[in-house]
GROMACS .gro file of C-alpha atoms in nm:
model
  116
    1UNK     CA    1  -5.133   7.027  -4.572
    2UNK     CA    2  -5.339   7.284  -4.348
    3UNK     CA    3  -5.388   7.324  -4.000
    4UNK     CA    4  -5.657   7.539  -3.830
    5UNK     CA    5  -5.568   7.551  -3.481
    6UNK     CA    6  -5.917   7.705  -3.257
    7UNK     CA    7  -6.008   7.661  -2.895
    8UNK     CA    8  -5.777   7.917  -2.761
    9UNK     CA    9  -5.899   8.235  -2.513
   10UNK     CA   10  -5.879   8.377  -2.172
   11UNK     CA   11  -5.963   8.210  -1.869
   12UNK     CA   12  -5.938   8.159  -1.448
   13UNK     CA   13  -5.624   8.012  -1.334
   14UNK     CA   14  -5.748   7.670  -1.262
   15UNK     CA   15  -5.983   7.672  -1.511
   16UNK     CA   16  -5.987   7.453  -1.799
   17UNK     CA   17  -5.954   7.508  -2.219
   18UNK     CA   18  -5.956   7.267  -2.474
   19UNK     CA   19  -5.763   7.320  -2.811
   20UNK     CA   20  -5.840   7.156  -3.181
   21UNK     CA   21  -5.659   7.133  -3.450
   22UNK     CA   22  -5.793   6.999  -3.779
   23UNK     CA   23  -5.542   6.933  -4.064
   24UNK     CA   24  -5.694   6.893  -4.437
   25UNK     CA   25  -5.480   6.804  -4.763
   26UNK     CA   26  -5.252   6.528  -4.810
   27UNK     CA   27  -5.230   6.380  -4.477
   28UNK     CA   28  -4.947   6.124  -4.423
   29UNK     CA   29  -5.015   5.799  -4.344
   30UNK     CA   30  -4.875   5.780  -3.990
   31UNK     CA   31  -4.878   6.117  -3.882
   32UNK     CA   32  -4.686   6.221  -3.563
   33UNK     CA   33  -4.907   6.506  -3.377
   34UNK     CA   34  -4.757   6.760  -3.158
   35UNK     CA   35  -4.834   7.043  -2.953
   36UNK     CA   36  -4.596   7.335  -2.880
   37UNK     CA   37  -4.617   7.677  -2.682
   38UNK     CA   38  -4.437   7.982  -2.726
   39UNK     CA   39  -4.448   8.207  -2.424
   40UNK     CA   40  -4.376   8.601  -2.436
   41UNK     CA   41  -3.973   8.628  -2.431
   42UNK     CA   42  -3.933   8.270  -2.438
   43UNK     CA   43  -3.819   8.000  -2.680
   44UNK     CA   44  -4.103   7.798  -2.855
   45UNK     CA   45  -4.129   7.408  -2.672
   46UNK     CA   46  -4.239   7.124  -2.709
   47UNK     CA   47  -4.529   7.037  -2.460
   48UNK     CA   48  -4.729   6.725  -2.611
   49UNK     CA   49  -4.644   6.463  -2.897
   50UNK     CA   50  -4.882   6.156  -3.001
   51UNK     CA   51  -4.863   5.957  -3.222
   52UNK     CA   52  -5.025   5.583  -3.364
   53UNK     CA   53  -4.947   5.339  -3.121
   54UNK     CA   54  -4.732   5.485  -2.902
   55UNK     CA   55  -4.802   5.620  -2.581
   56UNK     CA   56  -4.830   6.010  -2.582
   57UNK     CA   57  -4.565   6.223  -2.425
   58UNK     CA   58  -4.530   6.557  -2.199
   59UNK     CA   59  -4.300   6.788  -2.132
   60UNK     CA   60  -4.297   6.781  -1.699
   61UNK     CA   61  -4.444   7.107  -1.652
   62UNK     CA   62  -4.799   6.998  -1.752
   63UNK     CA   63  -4.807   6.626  -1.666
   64UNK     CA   64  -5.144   6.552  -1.544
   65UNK     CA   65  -5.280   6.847  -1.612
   66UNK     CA   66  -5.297   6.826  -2.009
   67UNK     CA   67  -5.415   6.535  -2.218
   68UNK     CA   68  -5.294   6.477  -2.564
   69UNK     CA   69  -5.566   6.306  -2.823
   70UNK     CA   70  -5.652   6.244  -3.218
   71UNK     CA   71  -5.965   6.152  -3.383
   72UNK     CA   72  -5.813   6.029  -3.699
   73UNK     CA   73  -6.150   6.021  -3.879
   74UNK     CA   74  -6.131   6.402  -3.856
   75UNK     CA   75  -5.790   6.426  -3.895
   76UNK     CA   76  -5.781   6.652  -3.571
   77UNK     CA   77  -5.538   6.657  -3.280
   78UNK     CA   78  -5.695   6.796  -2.938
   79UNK     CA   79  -5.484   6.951  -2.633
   80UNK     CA   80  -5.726   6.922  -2.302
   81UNK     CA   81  -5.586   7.174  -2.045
   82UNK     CA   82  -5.699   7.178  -1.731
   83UNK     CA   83  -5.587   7.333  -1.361
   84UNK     CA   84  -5.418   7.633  -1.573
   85UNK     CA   85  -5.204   7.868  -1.448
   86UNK     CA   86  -5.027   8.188  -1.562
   87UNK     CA   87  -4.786   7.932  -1.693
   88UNK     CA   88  -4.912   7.846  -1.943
   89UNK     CA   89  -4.992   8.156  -2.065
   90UNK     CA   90  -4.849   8.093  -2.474
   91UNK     CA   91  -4.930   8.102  -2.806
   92UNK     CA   92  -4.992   7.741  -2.861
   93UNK     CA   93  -4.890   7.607  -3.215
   94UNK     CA   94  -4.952   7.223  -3.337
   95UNK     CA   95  -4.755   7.068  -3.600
   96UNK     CA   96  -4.818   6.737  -3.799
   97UNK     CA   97  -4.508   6.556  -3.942
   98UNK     CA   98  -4.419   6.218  -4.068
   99UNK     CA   99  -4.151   6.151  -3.840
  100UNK     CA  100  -3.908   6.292  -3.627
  101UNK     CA  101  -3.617   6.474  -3.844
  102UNK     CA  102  -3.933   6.643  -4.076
  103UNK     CA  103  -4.006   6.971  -3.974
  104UNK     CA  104  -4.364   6.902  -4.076
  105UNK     CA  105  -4.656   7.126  -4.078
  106UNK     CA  106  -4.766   7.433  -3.848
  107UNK     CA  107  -5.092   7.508  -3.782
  108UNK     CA  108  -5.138   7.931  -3.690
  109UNK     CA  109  -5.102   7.925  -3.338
  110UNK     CA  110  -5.421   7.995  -3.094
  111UNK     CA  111  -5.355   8.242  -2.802
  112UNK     CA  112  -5.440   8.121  -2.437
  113UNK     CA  113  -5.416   8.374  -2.179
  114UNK     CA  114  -5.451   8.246  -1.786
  115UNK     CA  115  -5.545   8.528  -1.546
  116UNK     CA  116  -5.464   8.505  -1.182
   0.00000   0.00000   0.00000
């Protein structure tokens, strides 16, 4: 499995950027999509997880502000970001696993910079 991770770049605080991340190969069947950041001098965490028929999930910091979402015909996970602030300035990383206790698959990270 593969995951090209795009969308990332610089932008306004409260401005807006929308990530994608496509996954090709073998793709499990139920597929647990997640979202991560990794700040300078900071740990890499968790920030969004969706997956089928479950409601997604956020980690406080950006509740209401990001949105979580999967088109499973393209086998692509998107991370809507809006009202940014320096924040959220990360390297943002998805991952695709097949449940919880798999590490999974890591897509190369996509760099979003917020200037205030």
């Amino acid at each position: 499995v593969q995951l090209q991770a795009s969308g990332g770049g610089l932008v306004q605080a409260g401005g807006s950027l929308k990530l994608s991340c496509a996954a090709s190969g073998r793709i499990f069947n139920r597929n647990i999509w997640r979202w991560y950041r990794q700040a300078p001098g900071k740990q890499r965490e968790l920030v969004a997880g969706i997956t089928s028929g479950a409601s997604p999930n956020y980690v406080d910091s950006v509740k209401g502000r990001f949105t979580i979402s999967t088109d499973n015909a393209k086998n692509t996970v998107y991370l809507q970001m809006n009202s940014l602030t320096s924040e959220d300035t990360a390297v943002y990383y998805c991952n695709i696993r097949p449940n919880n206790w798999s590490p999974g698959y890591w897509g190369q990270g996509t760099l979003v910079t917020v200037s205030s």
